[in-house]
JSON list of C-alpha atoms in Angstrom, two decimals:
[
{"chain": "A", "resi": 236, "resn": "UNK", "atom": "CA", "xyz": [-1.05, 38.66, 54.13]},
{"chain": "A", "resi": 237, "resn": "UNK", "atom": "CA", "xyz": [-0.07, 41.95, 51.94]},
{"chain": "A", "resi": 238, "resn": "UNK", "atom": "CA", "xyz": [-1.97, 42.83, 49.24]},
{"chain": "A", "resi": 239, "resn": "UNK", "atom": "CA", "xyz": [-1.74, 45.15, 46.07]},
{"chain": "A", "resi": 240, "resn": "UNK", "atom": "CA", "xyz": [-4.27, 47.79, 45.96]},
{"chain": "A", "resi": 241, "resn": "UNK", "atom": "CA", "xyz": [-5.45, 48.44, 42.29]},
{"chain": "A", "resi": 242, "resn": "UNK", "atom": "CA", "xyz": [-4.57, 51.45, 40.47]},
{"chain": "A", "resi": 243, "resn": "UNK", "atom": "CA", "xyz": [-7.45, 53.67, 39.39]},
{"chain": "A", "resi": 244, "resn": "UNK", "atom": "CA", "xyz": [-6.03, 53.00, 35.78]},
{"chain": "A", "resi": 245, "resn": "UNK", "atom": "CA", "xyz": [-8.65, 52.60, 32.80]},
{"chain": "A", "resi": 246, "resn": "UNK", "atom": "CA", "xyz": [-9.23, 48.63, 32.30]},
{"chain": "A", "resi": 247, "resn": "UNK", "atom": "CA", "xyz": [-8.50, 49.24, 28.83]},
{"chain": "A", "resi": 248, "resn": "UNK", "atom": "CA", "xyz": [-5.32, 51.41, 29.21]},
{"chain": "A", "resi": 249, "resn": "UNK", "atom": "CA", "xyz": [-3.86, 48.13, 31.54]},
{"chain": "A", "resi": 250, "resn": "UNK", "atom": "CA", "xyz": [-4.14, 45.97, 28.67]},
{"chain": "A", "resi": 251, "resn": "UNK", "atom": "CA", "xyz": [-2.58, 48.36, 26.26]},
{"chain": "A", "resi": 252, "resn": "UNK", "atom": "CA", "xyz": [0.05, 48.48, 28.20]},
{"chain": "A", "resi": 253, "resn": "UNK", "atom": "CA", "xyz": [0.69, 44.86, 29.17]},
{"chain": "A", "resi": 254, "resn": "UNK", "atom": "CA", "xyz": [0.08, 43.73, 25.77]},
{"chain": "A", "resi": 255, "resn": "UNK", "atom": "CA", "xyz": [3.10, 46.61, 24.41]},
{"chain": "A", "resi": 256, "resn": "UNK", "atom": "CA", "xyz": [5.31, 46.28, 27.25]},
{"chain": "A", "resi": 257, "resn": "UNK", "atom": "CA", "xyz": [4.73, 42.56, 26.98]},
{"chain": "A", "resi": 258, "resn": "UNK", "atom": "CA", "xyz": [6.00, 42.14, 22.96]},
{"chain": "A", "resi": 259, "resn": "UNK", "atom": "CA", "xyz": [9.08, 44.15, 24.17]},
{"chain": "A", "resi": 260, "resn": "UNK", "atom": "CA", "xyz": [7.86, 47.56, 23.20]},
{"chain": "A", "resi": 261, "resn": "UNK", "atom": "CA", "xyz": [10.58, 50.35, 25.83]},
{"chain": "A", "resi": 262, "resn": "UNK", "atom": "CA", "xyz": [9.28, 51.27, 28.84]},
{"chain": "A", "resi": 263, "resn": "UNK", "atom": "CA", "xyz": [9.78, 54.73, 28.63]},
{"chain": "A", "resi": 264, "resn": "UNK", "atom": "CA", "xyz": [8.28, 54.72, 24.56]},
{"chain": "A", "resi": 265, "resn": "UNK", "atom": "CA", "xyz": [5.07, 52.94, 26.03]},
{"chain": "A", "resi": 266, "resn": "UNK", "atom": "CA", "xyz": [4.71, 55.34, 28.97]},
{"chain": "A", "resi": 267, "resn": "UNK", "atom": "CA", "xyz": [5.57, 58.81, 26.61]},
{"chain": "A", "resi": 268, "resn": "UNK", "atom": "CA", "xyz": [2.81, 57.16, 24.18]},
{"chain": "A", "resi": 269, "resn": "UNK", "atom": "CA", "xyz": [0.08, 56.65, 27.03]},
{"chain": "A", "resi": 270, "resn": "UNK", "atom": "CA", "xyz": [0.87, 60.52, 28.67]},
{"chain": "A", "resi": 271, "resn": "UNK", "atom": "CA", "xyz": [0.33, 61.79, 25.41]},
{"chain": "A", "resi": 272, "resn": "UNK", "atom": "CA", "xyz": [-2.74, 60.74, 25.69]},
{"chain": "A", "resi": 273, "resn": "UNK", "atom": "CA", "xyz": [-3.37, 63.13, 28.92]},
{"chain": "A", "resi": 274, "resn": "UNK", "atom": "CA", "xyz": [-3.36, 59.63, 31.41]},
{"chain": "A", "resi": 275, "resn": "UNK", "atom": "CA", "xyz": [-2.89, 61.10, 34.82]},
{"chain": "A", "resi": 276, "resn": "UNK", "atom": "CA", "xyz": [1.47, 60.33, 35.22]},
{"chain": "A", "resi": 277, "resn": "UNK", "atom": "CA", "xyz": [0.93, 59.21, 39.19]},
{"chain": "A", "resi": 278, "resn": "UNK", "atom": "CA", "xyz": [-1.69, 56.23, 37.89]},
{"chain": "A", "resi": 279, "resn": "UNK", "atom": "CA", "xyz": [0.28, 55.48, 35.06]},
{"chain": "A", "resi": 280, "resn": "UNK", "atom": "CA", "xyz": [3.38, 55.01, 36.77]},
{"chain": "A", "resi": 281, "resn": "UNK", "atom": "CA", "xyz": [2.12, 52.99, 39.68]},
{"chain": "A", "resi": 282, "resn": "UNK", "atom": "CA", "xyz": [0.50, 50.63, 36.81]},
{"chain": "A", "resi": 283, "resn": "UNK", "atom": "CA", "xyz": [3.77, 50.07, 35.02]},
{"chain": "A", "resi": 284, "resn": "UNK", "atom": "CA", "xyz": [5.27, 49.66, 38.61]},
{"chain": "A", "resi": 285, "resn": "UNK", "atom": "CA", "xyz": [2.98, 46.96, 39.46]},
{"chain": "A", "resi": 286, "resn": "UNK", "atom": "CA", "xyz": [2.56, 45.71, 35.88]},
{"chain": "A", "resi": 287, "resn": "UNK", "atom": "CA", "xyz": [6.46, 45.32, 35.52]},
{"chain": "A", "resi": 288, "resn": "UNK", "atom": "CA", "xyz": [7.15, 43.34, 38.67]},
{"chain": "A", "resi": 289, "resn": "UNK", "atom": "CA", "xyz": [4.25, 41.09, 38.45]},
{"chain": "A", "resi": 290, "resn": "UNK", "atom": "CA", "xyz": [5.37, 37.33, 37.58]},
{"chain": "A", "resi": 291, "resn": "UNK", "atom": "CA", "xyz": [2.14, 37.08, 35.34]},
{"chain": "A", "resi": 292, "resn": "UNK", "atom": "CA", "xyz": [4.17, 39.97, 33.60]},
{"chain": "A", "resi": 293, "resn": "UNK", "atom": "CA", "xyz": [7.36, 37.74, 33.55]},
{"chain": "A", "resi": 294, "resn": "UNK", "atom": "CA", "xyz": [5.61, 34.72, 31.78]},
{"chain": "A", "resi": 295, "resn": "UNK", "atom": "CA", "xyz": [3.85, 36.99, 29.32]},
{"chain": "A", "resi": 296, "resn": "UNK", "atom": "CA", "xyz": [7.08, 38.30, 28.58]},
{"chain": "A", "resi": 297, "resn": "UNK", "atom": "CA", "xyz": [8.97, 34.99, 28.33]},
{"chain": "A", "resi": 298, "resn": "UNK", "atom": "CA", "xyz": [5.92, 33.56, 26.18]},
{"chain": "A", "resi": 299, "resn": "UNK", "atom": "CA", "xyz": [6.83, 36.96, 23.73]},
{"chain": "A", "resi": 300, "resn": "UNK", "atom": "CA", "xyz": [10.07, 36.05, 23.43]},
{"chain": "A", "resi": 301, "resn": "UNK", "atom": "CA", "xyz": [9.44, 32.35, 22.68]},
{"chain": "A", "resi": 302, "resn": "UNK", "atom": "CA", "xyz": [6.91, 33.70, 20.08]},
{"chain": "A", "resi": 303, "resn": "UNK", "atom": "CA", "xyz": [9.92, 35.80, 18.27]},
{"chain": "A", "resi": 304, "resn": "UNK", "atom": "CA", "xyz": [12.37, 32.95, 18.21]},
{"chain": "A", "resi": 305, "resn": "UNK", "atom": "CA", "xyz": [9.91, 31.03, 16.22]},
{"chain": "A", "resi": 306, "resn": "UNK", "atom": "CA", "xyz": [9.25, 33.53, 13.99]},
{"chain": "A", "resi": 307, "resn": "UNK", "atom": "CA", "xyz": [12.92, 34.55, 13.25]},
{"chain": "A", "resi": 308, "resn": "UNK", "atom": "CA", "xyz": [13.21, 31.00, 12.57]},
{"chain": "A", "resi": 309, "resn": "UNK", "atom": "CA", "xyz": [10.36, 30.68, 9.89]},
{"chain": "A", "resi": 310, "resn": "UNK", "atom": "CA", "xyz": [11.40, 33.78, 8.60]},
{"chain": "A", "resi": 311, "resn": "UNK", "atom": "CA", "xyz": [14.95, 32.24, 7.88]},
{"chain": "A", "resi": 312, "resn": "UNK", "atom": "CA", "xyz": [13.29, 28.91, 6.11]},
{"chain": "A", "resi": 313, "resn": "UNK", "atom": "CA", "xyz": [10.95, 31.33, 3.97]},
{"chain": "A", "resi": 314, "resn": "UNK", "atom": "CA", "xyz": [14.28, 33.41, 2.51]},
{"chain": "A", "resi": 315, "resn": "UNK", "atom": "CA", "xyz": [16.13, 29.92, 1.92]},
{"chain": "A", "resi": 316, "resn": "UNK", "atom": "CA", "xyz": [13.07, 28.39, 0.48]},
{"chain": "A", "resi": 317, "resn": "UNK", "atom": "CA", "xyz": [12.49, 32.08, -1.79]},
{"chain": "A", "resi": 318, "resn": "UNK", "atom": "CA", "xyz": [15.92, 31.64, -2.68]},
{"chain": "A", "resi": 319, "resn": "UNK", "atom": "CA", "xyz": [16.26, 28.14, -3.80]},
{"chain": "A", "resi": 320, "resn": "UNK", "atom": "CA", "xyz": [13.36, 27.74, -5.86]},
{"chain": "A", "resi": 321, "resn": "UNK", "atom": "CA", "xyz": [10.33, 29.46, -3.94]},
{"chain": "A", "resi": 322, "resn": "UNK", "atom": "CA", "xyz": [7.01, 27.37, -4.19]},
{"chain": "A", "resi": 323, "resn": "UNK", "atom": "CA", "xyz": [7.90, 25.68, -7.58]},
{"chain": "A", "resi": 324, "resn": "UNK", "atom": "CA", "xyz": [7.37, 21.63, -6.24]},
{"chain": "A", "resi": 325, "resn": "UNK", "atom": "CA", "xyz": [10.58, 19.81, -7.73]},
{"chain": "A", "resi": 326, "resn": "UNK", "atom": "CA", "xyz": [10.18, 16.20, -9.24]},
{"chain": "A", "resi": 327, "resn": "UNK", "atom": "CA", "xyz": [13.42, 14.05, -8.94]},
{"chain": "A", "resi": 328, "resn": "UNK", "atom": "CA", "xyz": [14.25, 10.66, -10.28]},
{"chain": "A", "resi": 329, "resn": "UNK", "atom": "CA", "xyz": [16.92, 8.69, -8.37]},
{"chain": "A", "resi": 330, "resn": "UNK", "atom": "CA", "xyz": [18.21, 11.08, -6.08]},
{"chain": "A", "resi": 331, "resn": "UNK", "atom": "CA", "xyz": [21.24, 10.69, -4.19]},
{"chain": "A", "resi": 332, "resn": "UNK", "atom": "CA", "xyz": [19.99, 10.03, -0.35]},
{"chain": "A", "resi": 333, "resn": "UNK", "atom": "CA", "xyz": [22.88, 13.15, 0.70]},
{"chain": "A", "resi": 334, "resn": "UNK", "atom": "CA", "xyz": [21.45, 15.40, -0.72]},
{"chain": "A", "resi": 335, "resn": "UNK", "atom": "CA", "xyz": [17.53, 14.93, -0.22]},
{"chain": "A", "resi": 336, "resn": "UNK", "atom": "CA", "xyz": [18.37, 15.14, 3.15]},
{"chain": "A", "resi": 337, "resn": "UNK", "atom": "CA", "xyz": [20.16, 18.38, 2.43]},
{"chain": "A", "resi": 338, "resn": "UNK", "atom": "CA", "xyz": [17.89, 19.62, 0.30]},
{"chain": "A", "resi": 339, "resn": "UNK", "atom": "CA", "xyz": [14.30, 18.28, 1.11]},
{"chain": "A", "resi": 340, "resn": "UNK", "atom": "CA", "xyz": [14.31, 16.85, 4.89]},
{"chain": "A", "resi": 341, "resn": "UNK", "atom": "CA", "xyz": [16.10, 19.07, 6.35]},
{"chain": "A", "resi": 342, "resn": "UNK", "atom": "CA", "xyz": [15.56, 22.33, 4.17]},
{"chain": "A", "resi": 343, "resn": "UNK", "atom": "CA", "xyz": [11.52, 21.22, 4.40]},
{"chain": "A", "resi": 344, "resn": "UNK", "atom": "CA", "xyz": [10.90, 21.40, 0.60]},
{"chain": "A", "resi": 345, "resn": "UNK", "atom": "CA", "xyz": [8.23, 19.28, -0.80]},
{"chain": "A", "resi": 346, "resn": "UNK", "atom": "CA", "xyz": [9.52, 16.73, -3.73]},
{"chain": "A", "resi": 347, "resn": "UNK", "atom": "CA", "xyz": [7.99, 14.45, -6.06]},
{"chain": "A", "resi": 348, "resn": "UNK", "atom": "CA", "xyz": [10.30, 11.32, -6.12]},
{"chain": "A", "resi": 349, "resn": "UNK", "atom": "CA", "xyz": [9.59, 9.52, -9.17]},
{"chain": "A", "resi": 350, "resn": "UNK", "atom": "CA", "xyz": [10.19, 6.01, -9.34]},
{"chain": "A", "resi": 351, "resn": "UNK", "atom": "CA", "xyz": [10.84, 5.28, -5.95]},
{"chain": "A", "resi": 352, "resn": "UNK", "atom": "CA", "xyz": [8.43, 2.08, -5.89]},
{"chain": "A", "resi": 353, "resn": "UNK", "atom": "CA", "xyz": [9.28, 0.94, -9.38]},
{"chain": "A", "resi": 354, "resn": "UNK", "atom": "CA", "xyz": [10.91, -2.44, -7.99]},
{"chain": "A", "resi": 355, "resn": "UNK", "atom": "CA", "xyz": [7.87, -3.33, -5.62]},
{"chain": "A", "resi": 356, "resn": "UNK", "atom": "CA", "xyz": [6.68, -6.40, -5.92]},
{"chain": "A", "resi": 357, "resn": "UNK", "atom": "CA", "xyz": [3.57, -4.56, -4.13]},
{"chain": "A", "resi": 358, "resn": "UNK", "atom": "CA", "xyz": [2.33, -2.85, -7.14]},
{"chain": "A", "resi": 359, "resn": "UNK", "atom": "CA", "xyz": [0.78, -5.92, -8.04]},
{"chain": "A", "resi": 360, "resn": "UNK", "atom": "CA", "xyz": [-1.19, -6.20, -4.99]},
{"chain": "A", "resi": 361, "resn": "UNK", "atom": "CA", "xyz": [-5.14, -6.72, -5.40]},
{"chain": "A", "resi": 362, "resn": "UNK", "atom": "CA", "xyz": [-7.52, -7.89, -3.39]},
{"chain": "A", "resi": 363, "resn": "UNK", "atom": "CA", "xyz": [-7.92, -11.80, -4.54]},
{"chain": "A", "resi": 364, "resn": "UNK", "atom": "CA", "xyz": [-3.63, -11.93, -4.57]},
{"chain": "A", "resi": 365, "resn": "UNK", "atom": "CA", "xyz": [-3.48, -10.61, -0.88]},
{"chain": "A", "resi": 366, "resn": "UNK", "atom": "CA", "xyz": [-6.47, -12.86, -0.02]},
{"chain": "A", "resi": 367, "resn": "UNK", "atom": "CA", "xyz": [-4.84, -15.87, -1.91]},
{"chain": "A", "resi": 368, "resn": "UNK", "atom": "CA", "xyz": [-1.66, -15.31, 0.18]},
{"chain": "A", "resi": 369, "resn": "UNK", "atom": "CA", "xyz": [-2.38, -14.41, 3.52]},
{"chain": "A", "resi": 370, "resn": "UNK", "atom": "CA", "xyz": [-6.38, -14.65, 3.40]},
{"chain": "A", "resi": 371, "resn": "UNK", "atom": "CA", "xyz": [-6.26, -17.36, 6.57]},
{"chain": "A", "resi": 372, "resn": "UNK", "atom": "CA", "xyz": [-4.47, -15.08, 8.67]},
{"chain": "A", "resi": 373, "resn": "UNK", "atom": "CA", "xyz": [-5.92, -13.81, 11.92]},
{"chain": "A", "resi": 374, "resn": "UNK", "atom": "CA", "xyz": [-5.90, -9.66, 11.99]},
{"chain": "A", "resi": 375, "resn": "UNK", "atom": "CA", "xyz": [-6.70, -7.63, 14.25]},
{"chain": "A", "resi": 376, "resn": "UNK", "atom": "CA", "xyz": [-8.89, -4.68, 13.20]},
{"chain": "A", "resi": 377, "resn": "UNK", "atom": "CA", "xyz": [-10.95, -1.61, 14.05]},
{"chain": "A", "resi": 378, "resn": "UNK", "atom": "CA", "xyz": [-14.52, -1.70, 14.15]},
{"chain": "A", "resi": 379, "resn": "UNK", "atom": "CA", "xyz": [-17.25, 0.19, 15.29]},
{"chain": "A", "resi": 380, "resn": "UNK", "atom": "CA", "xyz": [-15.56, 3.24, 14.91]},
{"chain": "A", "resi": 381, "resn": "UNK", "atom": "CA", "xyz": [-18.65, 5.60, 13.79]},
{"chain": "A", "resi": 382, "resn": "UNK", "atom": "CA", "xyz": [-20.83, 4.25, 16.90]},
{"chain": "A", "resi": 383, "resn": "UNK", "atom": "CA", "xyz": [-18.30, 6.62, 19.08]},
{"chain": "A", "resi": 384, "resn": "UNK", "atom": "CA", "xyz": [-16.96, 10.24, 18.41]},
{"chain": "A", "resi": 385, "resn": "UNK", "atom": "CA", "xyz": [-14.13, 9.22, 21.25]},
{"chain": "A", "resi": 386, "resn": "UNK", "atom": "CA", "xyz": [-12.84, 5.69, 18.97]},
{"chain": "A", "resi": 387, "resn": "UNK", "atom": "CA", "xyz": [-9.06, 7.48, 18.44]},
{"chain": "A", "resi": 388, "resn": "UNK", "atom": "CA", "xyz": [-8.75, 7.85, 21.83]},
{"chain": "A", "resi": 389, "resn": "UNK", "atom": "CA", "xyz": [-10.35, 5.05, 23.10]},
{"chain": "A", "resi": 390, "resn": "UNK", "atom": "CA", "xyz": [-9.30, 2.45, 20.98]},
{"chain": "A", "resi": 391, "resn": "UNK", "atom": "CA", "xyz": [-9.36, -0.78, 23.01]},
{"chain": "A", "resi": 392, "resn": "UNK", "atom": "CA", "xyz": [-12.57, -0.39, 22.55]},
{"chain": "A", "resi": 393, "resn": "UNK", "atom": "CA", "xyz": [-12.63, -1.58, 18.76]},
{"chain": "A", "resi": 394, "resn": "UNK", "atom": "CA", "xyz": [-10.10, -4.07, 18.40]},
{"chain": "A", "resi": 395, "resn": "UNK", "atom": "CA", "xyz": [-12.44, -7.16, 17.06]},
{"chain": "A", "resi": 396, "resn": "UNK", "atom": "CA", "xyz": [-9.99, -9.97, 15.43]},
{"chain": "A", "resi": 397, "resn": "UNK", "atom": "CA", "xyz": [-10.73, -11.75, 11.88]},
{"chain": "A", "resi": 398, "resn": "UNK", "atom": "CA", "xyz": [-10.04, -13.85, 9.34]},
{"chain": "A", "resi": 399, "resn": "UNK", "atom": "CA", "xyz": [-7.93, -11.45, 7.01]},
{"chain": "A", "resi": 400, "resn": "UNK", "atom": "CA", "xyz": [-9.82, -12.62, 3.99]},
{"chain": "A", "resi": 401, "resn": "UNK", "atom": "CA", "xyz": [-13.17, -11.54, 5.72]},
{"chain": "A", "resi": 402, "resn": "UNK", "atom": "CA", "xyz": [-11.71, -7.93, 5.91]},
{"chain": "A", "resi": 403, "resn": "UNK", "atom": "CA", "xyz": [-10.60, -8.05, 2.71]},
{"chain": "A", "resi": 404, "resn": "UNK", "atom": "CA", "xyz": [-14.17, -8.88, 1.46]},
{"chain": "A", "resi": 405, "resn": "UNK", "atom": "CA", "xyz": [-15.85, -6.33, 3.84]},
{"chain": "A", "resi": 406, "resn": "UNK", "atom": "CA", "xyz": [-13.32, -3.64, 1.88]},
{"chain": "A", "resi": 407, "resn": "UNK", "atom": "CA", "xyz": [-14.06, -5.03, -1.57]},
{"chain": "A", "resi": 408, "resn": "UNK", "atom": "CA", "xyz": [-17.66, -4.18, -0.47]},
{"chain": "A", "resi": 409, "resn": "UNK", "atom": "CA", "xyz": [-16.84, -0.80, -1.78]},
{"chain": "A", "resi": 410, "resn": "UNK", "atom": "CA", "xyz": [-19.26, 1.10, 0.46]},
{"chain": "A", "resi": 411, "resn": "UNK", "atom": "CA", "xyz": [-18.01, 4.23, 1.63]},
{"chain": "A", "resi": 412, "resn": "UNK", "atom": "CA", "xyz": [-17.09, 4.15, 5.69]},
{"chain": "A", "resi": 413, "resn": "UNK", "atom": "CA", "xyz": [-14.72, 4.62, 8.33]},
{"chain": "A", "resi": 414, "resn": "UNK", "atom": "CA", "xyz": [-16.84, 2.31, 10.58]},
{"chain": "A", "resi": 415, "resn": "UNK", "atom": "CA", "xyz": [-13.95, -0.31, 10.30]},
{"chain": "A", "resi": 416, "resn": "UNK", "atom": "CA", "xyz": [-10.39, 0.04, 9.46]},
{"chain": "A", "resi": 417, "resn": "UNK", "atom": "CA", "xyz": [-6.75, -1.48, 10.07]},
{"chain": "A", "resi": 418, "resn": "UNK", "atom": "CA", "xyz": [-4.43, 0.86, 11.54]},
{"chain": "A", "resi": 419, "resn": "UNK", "atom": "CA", "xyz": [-0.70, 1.09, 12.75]},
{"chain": "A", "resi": 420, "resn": "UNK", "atom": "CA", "xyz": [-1.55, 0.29, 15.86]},
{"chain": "A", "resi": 421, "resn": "UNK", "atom": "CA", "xyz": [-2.86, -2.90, 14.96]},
{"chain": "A", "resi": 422, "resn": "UNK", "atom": "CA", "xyz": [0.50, -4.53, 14.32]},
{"chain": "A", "resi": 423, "resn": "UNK", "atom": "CA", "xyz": [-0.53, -6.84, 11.74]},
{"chain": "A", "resi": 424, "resn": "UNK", "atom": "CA", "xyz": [2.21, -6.00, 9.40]},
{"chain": "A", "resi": 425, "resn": "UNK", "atom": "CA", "xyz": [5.39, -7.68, 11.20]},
{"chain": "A", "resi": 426, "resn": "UNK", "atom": "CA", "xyz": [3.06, -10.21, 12.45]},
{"chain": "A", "resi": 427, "resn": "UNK", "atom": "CA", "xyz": [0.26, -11.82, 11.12]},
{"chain": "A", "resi": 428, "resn": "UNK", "atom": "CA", "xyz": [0.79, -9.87, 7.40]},
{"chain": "A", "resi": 429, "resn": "UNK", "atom": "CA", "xyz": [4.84, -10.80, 7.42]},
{"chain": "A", "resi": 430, "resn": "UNK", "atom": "CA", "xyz": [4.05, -13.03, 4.16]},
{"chain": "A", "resi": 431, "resn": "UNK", "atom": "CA", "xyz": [3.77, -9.85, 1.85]},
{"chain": "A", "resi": 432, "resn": "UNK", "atom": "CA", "xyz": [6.23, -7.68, 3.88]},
{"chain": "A", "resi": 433, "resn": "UNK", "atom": "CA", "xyz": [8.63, -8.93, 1.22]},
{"chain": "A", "resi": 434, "resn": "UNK", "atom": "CA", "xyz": [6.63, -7.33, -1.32]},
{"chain": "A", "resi": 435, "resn": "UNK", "atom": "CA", "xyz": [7.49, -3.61, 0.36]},
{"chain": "A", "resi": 436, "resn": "UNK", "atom": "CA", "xyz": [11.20, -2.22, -0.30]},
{"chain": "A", "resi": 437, "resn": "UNK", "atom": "CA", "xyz": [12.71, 0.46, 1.77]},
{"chain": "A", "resi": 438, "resn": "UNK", "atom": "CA", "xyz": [14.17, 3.50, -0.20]},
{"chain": "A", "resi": 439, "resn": "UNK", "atom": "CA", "xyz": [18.39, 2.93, 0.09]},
{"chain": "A", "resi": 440, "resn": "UNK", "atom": "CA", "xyz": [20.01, 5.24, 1.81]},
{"chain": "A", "resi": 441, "resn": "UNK", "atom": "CA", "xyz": [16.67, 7.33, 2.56]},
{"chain": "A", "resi": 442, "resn": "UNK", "atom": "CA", "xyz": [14.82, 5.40, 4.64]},
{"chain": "A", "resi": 443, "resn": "UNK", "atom": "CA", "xyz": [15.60, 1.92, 7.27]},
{"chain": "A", "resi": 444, "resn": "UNK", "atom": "CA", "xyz": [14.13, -0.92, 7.24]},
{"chain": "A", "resi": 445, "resn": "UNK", "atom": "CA", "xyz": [13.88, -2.09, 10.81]},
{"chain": "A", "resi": 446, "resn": "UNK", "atom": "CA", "xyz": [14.38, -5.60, 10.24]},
{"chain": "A", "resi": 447, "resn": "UNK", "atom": "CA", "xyz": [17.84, -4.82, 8.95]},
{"chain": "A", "resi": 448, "resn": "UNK", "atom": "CA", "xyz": [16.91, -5.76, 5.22]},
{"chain": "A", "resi": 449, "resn": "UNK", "atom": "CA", "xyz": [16.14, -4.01, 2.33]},
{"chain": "A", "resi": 450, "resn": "UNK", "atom": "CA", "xyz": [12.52, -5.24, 2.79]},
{"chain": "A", "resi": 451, "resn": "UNK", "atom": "CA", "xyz": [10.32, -4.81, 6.05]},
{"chain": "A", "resi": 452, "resn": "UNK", "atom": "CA", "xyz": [8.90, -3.06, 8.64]},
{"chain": "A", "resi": 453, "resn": "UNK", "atom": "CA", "xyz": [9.85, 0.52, 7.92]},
{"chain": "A", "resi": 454, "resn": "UNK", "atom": "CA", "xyz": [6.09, 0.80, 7.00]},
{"chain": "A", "resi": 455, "resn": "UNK", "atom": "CA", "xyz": [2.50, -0.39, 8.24]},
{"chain": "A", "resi": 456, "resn": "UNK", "atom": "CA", "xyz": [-0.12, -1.98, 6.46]},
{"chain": "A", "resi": 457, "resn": "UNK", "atom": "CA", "xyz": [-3.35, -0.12, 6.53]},
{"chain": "A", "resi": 458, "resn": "UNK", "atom": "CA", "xyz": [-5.71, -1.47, 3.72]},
{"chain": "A", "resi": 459, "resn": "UNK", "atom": "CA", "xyz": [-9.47, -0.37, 4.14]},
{"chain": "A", "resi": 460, "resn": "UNK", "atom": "CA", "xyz": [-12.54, 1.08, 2.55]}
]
């Protein structure tokens, strides 16, 4: 097996030089900088020979380059955004769906859309009207969930299934926990909840309802304490 005998470079000097060489700094700019500093020129240029040709040195370099990219990139958002309004937060009533996407989604500016749930029959929701409605329903929740560090992960763990006007009464409680709680994953909205999914009206032209109505599962329901 051949091996590469070490140079008798300082440990620190080898960093210096991968870490330079590495975020694209010349060759020849990195070595003028380092003899400057009286390193002995035979140690200095087996280093770079070794350092230069070592695939540790490729990745590093690749991983560099990534690292620019993305900051080209958020440079380019931050002159647009600068440009367009800087960090004022806009507030927009019945906006044309073309152009928040244009705008907003895909030019990642935060907006207030005002009005958006005006027509929801949800906004009436309370407690008593969802347990009048749907309070017989079977839902699956999370419980337990302060007992174990892990329960996001290991969520099989916690499903316990109720009586959706029992959870409804352990929220109304109004103690302060995360020791239970319905979730997305859960799926009690296009199931066991579909009586009030009715209620919940998908923005036109912004965002889909799955069910292919203006109502439905574009959301989740995730009522707790």
């Amino acid at each position: 097996m051949t091996t590469t005998e070490a140079t008798r470079l300082d440990h620190g000097w080898r960093i210096w030089l991968a870490e330079n060489l590495a975020m694209g700094a010349p060759v020849e700019e990195v070595r003028a900088a380092a003899l400057a500093q009286s390193i002995d020129p035979a140690d200095l240029d087996a280093e770079l020979e070794q350092l230069t040709g070592h695939p540790y040195f490729a990745v590093s370099r690749r991983m560099a380059l990534r690292y620019d990219w993305l900051e080209s990139i958020m440079d380019v958002y931050r002159l647009l955004r600068n440009g367009d309004g800087g960090r004022e937060l806009d507030r927009r009533t019945a906006i044309d769906p073309a152009e928040f996407f244009a705008r907003y989604y895909f030019g990642h500016r935060p907006v207030v859309l005002d009005g958006l749930l005006d027509d929801w029959p949800a906004r009436e929701w309370t407690l008593d009207e969802m347990a009048r409605r749907c309070g017989d329903a079977q839902v699956e929740v999370m419980t337990g969930r302060e007992a174990n560090p892990e329960h996001a992960w290991q969520y099989d763990r916690h499903r316990t299934t109720m009586p959706f006007g029992d959870y409804l009464r352990l929220v109304g409680a109004g103690s302060r926990t995360n020791d239970f709680y319905m979730v997305p994953r859960n799926s009690n909205w296009p199931g066991a909840l579909r009586p009030l999914v009715g209620d919940v009206r998908a923005p036109a032209g912004i965002i889909d309802a799955v069910d292919g109505t203006e109502h439905g599962t574009c959301c989740s329901a995730r009522p707790g304490p």
